[in-house]
Coordinates of C-alpha atoms in Angstrom, one line a residue:
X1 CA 45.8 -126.5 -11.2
X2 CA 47.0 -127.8 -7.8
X3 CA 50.7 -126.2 -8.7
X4 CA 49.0 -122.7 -9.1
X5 CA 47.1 -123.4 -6.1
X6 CA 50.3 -124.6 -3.8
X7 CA 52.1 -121.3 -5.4
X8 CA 49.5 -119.0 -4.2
X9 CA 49.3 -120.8 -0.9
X10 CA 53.2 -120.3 -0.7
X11 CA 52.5 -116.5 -1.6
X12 CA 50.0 -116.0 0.8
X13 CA 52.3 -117.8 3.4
X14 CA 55.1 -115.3 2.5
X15 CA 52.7 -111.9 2.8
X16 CA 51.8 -113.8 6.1
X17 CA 54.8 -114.3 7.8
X18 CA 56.2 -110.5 6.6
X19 CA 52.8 -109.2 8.1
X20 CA 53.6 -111.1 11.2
X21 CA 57.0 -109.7 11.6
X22 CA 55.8 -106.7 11.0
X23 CA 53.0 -106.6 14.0
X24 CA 55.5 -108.3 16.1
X25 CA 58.7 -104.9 15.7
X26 CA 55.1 -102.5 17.2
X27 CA 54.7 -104.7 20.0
X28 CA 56.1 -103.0 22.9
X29 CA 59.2 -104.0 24.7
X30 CA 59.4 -107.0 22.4
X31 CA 59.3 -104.9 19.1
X32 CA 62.8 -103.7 20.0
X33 CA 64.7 -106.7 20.3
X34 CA 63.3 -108.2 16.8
X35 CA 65.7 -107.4 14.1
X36 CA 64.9 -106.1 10.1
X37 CA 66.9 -108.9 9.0
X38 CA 64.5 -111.6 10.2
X39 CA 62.4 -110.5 6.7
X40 CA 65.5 -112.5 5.1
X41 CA 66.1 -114.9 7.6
X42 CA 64.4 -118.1 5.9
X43 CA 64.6 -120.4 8.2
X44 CA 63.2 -117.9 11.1
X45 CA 60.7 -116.4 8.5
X46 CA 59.4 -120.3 7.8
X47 CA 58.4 -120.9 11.6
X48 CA 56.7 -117.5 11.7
X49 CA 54.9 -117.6 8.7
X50 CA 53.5 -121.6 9.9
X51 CA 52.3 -119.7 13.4
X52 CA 50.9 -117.4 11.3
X53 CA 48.8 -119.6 8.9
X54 CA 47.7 -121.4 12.1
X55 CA 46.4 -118.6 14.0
X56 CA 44.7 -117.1 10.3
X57 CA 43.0 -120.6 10.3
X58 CA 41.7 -120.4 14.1
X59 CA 40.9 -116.6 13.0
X60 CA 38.9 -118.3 10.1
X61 CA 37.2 -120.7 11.9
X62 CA 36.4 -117.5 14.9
X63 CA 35.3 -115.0 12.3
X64 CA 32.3 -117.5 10.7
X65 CA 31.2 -117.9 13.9
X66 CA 31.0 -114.8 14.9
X67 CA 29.6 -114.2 11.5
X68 CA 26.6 -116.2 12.6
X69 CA 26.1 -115.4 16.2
X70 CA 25.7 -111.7 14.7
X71 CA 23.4 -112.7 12.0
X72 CA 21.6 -115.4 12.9
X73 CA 22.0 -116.5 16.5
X74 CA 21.4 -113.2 18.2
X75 CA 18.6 -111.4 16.5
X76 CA 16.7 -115.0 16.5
X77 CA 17.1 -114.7 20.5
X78 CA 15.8 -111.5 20.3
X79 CA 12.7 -112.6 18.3
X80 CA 11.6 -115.4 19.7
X81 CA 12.5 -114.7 23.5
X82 CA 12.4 -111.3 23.9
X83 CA 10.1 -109.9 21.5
X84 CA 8.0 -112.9 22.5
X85 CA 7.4 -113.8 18.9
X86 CA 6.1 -117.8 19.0
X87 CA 8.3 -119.5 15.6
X88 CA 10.5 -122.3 15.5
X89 CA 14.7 -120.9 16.5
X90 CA 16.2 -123.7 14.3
X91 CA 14.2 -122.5 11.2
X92 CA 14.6 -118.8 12.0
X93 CA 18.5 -119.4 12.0
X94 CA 18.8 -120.8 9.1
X95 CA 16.3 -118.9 7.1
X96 CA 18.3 -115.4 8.1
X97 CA 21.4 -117.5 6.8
X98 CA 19.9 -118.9 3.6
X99 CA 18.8 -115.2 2.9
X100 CA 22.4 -113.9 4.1
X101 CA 25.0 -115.9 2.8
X102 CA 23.7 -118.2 -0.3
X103 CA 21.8 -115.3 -1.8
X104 CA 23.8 -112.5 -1.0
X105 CA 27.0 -113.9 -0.7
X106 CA 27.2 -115.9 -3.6
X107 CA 25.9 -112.7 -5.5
X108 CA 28.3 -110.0 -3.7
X109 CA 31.4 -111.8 -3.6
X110 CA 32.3 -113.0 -7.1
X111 CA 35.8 -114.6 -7.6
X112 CA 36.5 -114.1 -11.5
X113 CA 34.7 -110.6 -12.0
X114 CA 36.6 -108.4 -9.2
X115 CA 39.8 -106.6 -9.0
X116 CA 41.9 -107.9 -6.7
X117 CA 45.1 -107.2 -5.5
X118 CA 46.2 -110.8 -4.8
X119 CA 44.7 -111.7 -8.5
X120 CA 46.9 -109.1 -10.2
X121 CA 50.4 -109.9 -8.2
X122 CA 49.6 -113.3 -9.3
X123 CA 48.0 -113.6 -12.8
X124 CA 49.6 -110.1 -14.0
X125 CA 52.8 -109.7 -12.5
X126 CA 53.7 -113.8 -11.6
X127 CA 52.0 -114.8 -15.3
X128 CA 50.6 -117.3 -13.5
X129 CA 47.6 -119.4 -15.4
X130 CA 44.2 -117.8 -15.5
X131 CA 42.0 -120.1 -15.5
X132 CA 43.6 -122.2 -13.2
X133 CA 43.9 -119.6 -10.8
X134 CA 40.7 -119.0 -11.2
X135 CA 39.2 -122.1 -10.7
X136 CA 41.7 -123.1 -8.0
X137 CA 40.4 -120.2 -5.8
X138 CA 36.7 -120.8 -6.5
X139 CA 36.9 -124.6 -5.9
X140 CA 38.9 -123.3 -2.4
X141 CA 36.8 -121.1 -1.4
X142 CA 33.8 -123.4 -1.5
X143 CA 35.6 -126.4 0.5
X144 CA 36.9 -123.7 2.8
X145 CA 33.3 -122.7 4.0
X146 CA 32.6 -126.1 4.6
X147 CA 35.0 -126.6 7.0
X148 CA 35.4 -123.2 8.1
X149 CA 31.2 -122.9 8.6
X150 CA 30.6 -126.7 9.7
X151 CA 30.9 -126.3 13.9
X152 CA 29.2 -123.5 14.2
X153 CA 26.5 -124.2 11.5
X154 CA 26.0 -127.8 13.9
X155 CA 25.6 -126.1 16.3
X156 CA 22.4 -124.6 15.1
X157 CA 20.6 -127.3 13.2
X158 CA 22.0 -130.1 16.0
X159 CA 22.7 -132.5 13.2
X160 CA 26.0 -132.7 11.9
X161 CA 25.1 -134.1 8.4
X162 CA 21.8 -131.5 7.8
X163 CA 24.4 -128.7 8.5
X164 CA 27.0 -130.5 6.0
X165 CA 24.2 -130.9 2.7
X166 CA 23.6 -127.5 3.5
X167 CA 26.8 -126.2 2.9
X168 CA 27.2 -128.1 0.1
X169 CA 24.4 -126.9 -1.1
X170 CA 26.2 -122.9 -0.3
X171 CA 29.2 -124.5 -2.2
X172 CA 26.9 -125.3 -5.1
X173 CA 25.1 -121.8 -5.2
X174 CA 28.4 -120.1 -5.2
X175 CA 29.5 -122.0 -8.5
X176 CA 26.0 -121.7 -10.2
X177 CA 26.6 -117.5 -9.6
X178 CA 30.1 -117.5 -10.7
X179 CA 29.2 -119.6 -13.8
X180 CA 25.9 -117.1 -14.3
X181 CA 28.3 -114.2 -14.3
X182 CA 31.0 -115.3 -16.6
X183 CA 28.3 -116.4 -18.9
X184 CA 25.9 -113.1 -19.3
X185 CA 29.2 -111.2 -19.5
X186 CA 30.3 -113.6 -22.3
X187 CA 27.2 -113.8 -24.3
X188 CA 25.2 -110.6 -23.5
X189 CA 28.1 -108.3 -22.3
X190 CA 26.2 -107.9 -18.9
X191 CA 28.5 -106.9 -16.2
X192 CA 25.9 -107.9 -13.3
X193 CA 28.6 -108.2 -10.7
X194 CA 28.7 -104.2 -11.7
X195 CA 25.3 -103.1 -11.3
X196 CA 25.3 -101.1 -8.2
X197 CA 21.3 -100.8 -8.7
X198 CA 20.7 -104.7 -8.9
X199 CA 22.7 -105.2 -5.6
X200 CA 20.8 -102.2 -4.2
X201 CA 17.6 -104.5 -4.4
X202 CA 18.8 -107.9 -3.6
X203 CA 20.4 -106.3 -0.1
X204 CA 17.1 -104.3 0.9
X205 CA 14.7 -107.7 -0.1
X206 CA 17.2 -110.2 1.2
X207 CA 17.5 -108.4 4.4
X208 CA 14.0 -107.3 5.0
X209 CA 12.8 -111.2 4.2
X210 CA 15.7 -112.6 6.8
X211 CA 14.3 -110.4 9.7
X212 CA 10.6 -109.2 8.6
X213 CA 8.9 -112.4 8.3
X214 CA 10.2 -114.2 11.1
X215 CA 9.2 -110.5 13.0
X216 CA 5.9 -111.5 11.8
X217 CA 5.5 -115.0 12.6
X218 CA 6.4 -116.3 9.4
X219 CA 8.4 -119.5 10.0
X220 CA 9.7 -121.0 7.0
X221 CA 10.1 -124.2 7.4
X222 CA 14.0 -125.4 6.4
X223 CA 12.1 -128.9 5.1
X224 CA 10.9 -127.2 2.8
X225 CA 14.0 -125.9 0.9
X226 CA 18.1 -126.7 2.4
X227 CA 16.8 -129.7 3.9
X228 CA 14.3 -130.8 1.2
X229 CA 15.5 -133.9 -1.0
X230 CA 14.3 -132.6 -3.8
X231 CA 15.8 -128.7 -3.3
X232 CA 19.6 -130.7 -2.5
X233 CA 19.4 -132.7 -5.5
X234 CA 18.7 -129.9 -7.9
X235 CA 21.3 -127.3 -6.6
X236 CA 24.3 -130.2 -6.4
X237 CA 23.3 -130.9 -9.8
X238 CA 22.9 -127.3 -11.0
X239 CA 26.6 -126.5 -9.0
X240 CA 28.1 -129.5 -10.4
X241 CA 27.0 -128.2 -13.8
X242 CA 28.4 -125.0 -13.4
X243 CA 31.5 -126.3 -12.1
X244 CA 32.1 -128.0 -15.4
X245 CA 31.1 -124.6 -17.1
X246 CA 34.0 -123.2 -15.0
X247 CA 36.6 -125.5 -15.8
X248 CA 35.7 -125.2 -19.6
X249 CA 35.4 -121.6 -20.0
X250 CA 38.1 -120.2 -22.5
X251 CA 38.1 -116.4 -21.9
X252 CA 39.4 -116.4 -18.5
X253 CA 42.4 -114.2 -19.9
X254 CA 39.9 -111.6 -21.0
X255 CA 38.2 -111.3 -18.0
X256 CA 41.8 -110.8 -16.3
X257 CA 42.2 -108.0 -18.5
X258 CA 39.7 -106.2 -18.1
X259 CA 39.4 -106.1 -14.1
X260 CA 42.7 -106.7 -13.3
X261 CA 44.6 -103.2 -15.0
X262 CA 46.6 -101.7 -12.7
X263 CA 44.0 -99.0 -12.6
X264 CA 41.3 -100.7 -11.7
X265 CA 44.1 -102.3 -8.5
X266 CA 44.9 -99.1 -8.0
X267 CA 41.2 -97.8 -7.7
X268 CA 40.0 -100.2 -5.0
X269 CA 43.3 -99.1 -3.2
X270 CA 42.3 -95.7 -3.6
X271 CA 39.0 -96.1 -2.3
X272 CA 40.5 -98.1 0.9
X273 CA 42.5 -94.9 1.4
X274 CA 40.4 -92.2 0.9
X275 CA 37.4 -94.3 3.3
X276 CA 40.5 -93.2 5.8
X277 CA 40.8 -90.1 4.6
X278 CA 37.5 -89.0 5.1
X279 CA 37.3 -87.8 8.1
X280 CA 39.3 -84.9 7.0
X281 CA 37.2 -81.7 6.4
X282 CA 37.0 -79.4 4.0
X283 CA 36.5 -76.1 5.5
X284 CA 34.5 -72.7 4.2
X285 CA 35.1 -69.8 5.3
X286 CA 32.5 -69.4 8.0
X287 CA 34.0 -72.4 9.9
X288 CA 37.9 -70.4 9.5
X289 CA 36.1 -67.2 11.5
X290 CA 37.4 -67.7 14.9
X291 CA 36.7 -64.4 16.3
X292 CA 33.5 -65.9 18.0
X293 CA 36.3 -67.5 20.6
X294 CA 37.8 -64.8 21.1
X295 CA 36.9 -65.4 25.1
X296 CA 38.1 -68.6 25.2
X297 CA 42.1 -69.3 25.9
X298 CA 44.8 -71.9 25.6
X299 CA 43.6 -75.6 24.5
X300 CA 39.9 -74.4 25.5
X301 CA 40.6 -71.9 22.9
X302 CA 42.1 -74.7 20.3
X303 CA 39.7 -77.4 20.5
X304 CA 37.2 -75.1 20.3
X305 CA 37.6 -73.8 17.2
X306 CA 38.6 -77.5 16.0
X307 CA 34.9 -79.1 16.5
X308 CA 33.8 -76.1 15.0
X309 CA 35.8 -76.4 11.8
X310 CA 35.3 -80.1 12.0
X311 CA 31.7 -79.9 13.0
X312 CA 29.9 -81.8 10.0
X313 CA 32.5 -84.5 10.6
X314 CA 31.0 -85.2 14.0
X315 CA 27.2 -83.9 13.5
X316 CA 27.4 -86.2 10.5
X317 CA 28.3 -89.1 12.4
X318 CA 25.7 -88.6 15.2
X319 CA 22.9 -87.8 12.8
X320 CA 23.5 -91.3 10.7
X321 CA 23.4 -93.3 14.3
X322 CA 20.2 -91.0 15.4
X323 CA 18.2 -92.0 12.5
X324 CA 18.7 -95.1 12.3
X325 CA 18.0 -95.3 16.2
X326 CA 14.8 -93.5 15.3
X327 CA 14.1 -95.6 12.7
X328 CA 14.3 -98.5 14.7
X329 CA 12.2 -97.2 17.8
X330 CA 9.4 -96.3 15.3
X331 CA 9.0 -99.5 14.1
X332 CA 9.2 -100.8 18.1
X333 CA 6.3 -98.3 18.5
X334 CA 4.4 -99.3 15.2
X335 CA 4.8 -103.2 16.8
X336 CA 3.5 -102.7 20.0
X337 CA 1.1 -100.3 18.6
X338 CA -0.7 -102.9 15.3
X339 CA 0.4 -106.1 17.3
X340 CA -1.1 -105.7 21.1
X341 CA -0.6 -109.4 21.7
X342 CA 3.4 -108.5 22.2
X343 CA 2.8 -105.8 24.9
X344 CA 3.5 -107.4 28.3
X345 CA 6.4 -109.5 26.2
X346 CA 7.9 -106.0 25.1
X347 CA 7.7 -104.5 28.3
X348 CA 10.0 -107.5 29.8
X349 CA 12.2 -107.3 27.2
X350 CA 12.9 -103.3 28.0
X351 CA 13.1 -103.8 31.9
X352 CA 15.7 -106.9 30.9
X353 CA 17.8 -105.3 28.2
X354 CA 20.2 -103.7 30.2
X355 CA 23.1 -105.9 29.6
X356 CA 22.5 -105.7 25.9
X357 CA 23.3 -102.0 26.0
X358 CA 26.4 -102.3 26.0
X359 CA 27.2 -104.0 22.9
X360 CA 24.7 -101.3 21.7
X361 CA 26.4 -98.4 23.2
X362 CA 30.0 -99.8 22.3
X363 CA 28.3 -99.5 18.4
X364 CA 26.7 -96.3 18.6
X365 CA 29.8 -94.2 20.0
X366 CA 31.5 -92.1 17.9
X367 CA 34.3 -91.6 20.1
X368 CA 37.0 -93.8 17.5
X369 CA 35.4 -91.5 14.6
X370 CA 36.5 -88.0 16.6
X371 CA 39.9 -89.5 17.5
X372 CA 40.6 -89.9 14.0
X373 CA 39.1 -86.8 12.9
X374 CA 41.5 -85.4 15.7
X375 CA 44.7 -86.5 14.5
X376 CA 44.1 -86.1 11.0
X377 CA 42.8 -82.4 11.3
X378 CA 45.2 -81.1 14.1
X379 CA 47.2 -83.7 16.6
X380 CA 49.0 -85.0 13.4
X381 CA 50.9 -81.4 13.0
X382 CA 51.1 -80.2 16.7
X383 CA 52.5 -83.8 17.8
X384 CA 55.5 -82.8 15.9
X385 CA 56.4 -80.1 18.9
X386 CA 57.8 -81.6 22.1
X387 CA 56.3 -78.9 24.3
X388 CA 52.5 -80.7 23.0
X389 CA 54.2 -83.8 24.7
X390 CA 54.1 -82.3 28.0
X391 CA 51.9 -84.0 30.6
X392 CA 49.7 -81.0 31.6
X393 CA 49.4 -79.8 28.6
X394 CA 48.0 -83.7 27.6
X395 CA 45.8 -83.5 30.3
X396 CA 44.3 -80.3 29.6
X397 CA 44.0 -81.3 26.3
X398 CA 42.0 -84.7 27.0
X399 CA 39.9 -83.0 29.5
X400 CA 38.2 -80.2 27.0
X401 CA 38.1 -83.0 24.6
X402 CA 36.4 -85.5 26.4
X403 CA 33.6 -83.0 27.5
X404 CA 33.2 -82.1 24.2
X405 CA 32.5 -85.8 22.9
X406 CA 30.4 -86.3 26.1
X407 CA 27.6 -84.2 24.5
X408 CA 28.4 -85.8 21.2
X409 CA 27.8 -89.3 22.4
X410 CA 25.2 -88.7 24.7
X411 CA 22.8 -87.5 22.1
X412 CA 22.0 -90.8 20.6
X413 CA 22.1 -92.3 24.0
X414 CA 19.2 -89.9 24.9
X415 CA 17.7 -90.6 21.7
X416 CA 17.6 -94.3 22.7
X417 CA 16.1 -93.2 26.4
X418 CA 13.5 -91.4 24.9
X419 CA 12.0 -93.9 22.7
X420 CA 12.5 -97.0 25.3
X421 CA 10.1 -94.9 27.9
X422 CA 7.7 -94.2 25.1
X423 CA 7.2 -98.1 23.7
X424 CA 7.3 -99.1 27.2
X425 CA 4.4 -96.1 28.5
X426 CA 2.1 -97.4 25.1
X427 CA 2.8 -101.6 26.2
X428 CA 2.1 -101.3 29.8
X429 CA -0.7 -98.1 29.2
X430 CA 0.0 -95.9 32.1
X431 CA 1.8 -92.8 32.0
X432 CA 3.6 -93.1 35.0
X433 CA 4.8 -96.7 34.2
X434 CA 7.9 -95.0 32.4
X435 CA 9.6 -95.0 36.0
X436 CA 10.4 -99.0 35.8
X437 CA 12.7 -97.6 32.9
X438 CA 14.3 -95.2 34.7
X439 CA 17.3 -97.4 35.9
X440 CA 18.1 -98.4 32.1
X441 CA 18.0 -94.7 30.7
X442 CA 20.6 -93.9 33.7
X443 CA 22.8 -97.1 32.9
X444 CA 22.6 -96.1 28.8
X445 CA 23.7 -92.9 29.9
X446 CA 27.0 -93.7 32.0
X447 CA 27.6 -96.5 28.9
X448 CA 27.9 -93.4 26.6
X449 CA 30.1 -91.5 29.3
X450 CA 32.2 -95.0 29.3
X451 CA 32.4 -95.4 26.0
X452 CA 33.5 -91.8 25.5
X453 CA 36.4 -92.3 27.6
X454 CA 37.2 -95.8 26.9
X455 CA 38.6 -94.6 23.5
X456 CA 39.7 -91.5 23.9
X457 CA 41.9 -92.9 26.6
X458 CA 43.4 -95.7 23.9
X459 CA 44.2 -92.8 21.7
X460 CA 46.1 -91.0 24.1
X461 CA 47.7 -93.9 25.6
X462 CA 47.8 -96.2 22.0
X463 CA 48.1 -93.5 19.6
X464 CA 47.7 -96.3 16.9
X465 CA 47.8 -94.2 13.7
X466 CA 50.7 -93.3 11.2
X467 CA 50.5 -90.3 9.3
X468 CA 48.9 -92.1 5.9
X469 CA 45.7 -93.4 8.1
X470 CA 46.9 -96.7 8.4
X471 CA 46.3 -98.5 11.8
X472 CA 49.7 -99.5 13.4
X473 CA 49.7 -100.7 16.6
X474 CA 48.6 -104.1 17.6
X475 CA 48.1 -103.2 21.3
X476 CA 45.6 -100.5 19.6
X477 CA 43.8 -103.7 17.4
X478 CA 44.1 -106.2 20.3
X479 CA 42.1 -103.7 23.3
X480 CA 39.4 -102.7 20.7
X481 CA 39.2 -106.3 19.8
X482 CA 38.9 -107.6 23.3
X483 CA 36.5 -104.7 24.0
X484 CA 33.9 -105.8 21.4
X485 CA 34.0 -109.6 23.2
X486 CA 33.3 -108.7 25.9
X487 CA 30.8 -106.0 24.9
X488 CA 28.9 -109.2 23.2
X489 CA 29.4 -111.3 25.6
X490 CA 27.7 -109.1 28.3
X491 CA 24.8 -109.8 26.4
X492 CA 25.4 -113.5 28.3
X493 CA 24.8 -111.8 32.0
X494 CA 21.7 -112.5 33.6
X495 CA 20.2 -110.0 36.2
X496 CA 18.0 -107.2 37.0
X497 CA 18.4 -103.8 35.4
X498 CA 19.1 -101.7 38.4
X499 CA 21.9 -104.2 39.7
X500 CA 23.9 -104.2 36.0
X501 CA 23.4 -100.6 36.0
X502 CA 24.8 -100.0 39.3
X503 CA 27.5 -102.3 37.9
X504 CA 28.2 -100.0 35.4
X505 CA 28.3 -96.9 37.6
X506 CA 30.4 -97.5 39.2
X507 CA 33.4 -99.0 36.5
X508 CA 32.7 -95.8 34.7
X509 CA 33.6 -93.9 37.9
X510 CA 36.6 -96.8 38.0
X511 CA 37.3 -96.2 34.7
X512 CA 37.4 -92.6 34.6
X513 CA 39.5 -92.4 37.1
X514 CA 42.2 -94.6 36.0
X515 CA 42.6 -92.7 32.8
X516 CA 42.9 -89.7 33.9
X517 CA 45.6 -91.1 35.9
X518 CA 46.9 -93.3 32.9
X519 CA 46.5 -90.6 30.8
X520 CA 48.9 -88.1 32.7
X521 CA 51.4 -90.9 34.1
X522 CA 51.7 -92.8 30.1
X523 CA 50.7 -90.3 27.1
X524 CA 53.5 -88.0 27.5
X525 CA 56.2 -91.2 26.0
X526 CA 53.1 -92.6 23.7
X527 CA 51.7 -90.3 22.1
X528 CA 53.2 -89.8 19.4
X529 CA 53.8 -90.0 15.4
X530 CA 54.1 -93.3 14.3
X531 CA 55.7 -94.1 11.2

């Protein structure tokens, strides 16, 4: 088993180091000077694919705990000191986690019952063993949460060795589901890991358990399960069970077959490319009638006639982030309406919230949705023309563009306005107390006009896509990563609302400015196809 292991690490170090390689020709400047042949230079190819496995490691090790900072750490700050809410942090954290990761994940995220690419290059196409691939990967996956998990999972509990049993404890509910799985398929032909209904329910009473009972003082006590002697003792024993059930299971093979056909590969890889296909419309013939435009001229005329054509794309995309905005104020309303003990606490929370906006607003724009809908629908064919190229006619083309994703953007955003004014009228019950909000409805405002530009600017200036929908520019993937850091950690700053919205006033105006600018001065040599 650990020969089929090290020959899957060694394939994964290959894909690594090509991937690498590749990233590294799109960088600019440097992308130039690397040549194709490095791909067959082995000694080369060795030291990049080594940087590579270090940096996915430190990637690994960023992503869990990000992970829980998103799903643990920072709605539990939310309950207990903003919404005022009086249960124990420690408890809350790792209740939402429990809830999260050994029930969900163990149940979503199957090893031996899913089709996957890396499975089939290696069990179909390299004949490597089955069931030693198999088991290799499950037994790796479960020592790599431990280690991948352990710092930031310390860091909630405080105790090195609680946040150790627990994962061991994860490790051991992720074997006792993969064993569960394998064994209804084999004796009562269930395909759980299929049932699309099943993992309906578990998502919706998972989630609402994490974050509704702690949202109504419900502390669960983690003595009382991960931590309890008794709990431990049963799920090690139960894992190490089913890790013996594992190793001796026989039909490894036929599960192979059946989930790992080349049709069933090439399915999921349809379904990867048509999720980037679908912001391509199909058009009736109402939305083909341009005559309405018929006032209209040059680019005006052209992109007007494009969000037309392409209007359920974008009214689509706001109406999914609308409701769920709604959703989410009535239920603020419905608390501050059934539970008048949280008033004054809500009230502070909304005066203080600003800098949260942002990571709010970065989520809520649909800016990266239009751009793609853009070049898929129109830029795509027209960027083929040099005269499309030219900086005024870029220009032009941005500015009719942007205003038309200003009103896009700034629906939700007033959306958001609206019911912030109405929870905080009902907490502090005066009428004319909705002018303390005032300074956060302008600063969510000028964050949608940011936001707006912010990516519609990358576009221009990035133009990261290729004309299958794939992503290829790491400048592209490195901006819109460093953008959502520092989106989160603006959640970190610690003043009033009318200075952090003057704040962002004024680097919208900053910002705005410089891509007009950038946008003129850059886009003509950038944007462009990429292949």
């Amino acid at each position: 088993m650990s020969a089929v292991f090290l020959n899957t690490l060694k394939y994964s170090f290959a894909e690594g180091a090509n991937t690498a390689i590749y990233f590294l020709k799109r960088i600019p400047f440097i992308g130039k000077k690397i040549p194709d042949s490095l791909y067959a230079h082995s000694g080369a190819k060795q030291i990049i694919g080594i940087i590579a496995f270090i940096f996915s490691i430190l990637f690994d090790f960023l992503k869990k705990s990000a992970y829980v900072g998103l799903i643990c750490i920072l709605p539990c700050m939310f309950i207990t000191k903003k919404a005022g809410i009086h249960i124990d942090s420690i408890d809350t954290q790792i209740f939402i986690f429990f809830m999260l990761s050994f029930i969900i994940g163990s149940f979503s995220r199957p090893i031996a019952m899913k089709s996957d690419k890396s499975a089939f290059n290696m069990i179909i196409l390299l004949r490597t063993n089955p069931q030693k691939y198999y088991l290799s990967q499950i037994i790796y996956r479960a020592v790599s949460q431990v280690v991948f998990f352990l710092p930031i999972i310390s860091i909630v509990t405080g105790s090195i060795l609680d946040s150790l049993l627990m994962l061991v404890e994860l490790g051991a509910f992720r074997f006792i589901v993969e064993a569960l799985y394998l064994y209804l398929y084999d004796k009562k032909s269930m395909q759980l890991c299929d049932n699309n209904y099943f993992h309906a329910v578990l998502w919706i009473s998972c989630l609402a358990a994490a974050y509704g009972l702690p949202f109504l003082s419900i502390n669960i006590n983690r003595g009382l399960y991960v931590l309890n002697p008794i709990f431990a003792v049963v799920s090690i024993v139960l894992g190490a069970a089913s890790l013996i059930y594992l190793a001796g299971y026989k039909k490894y093979k036929v599960v192979a077959k059946k989930y790992l056909t080349i049709q069933k590969v090439m399915e999921i890889e349809t379904m990867m490319e048509d999720s980037k296909t679908a912001d391509i419309a199909e058009l009736t013939l109402e939305d083909l009638d341009s005559s309405r435009f018929n006032n209209k001229t040059g680019y005006d005329y052209l992109n007007s006639i494009f969000f037309v054509r392409h209007k359920r794309i974008m009214k689509n995309a706001v109406k999914i982030r609308t409701f769920i905005i709604l959703g989410v104020g009535i239920l603020g309303i419905g608390a501050v309406i059934f539970f008048p003990n949280i008033k004054n606490n809500m009230a502070d929370t909304i005066l203080k919230s600003m800098p949260y906006f942002v990571f709010i607003m970065y989520i809520v724009s649909v800016t990266e949705k239009v751009c793609r809908a853009m070049f898929f629908n129109c830029d795509k064919s027209l960027l083929k023309y040099g005269y499309y190229k030219q900086p005024g006619v870029i220009l032009s083309n941005f500015s009719v563009r942007l205003k038309k994703i200003l009103t896009l953007n700034l629906i939700p955003g007033a959306v958001i306005c609206i019911l912030l004014m109405i929870i905080y009228m009902i907490s502090k019950g005066d009428i004319y107390a909705v002018k303390a909000v005032l300074p956060n409805c302008l600063g969510i405002m000028f964050l949608s006009v940011f936001f707006s530009v912010h990516y519609l600017f990358m576009y221009y200036v990035l133009q990261p896509y290729t004309e299958k929908m794939d992503v290829k520019s790491p400048t592209f993937s490195i901006v819109n990563g460093s953008m959502y850091f520092v989106s989160y950690g603006c959640m970190q700053v610690k003043t009033s609302s009318i200075y952090f919205t003057l704040g962002v006033i004024a680097v919208t105006f900053i910002y705005v400015i410089a891509a007009l600018a950038g946008v003129y001065i850059f886009a003509p040599k950038t944007f462009k196809l990429r292949k």
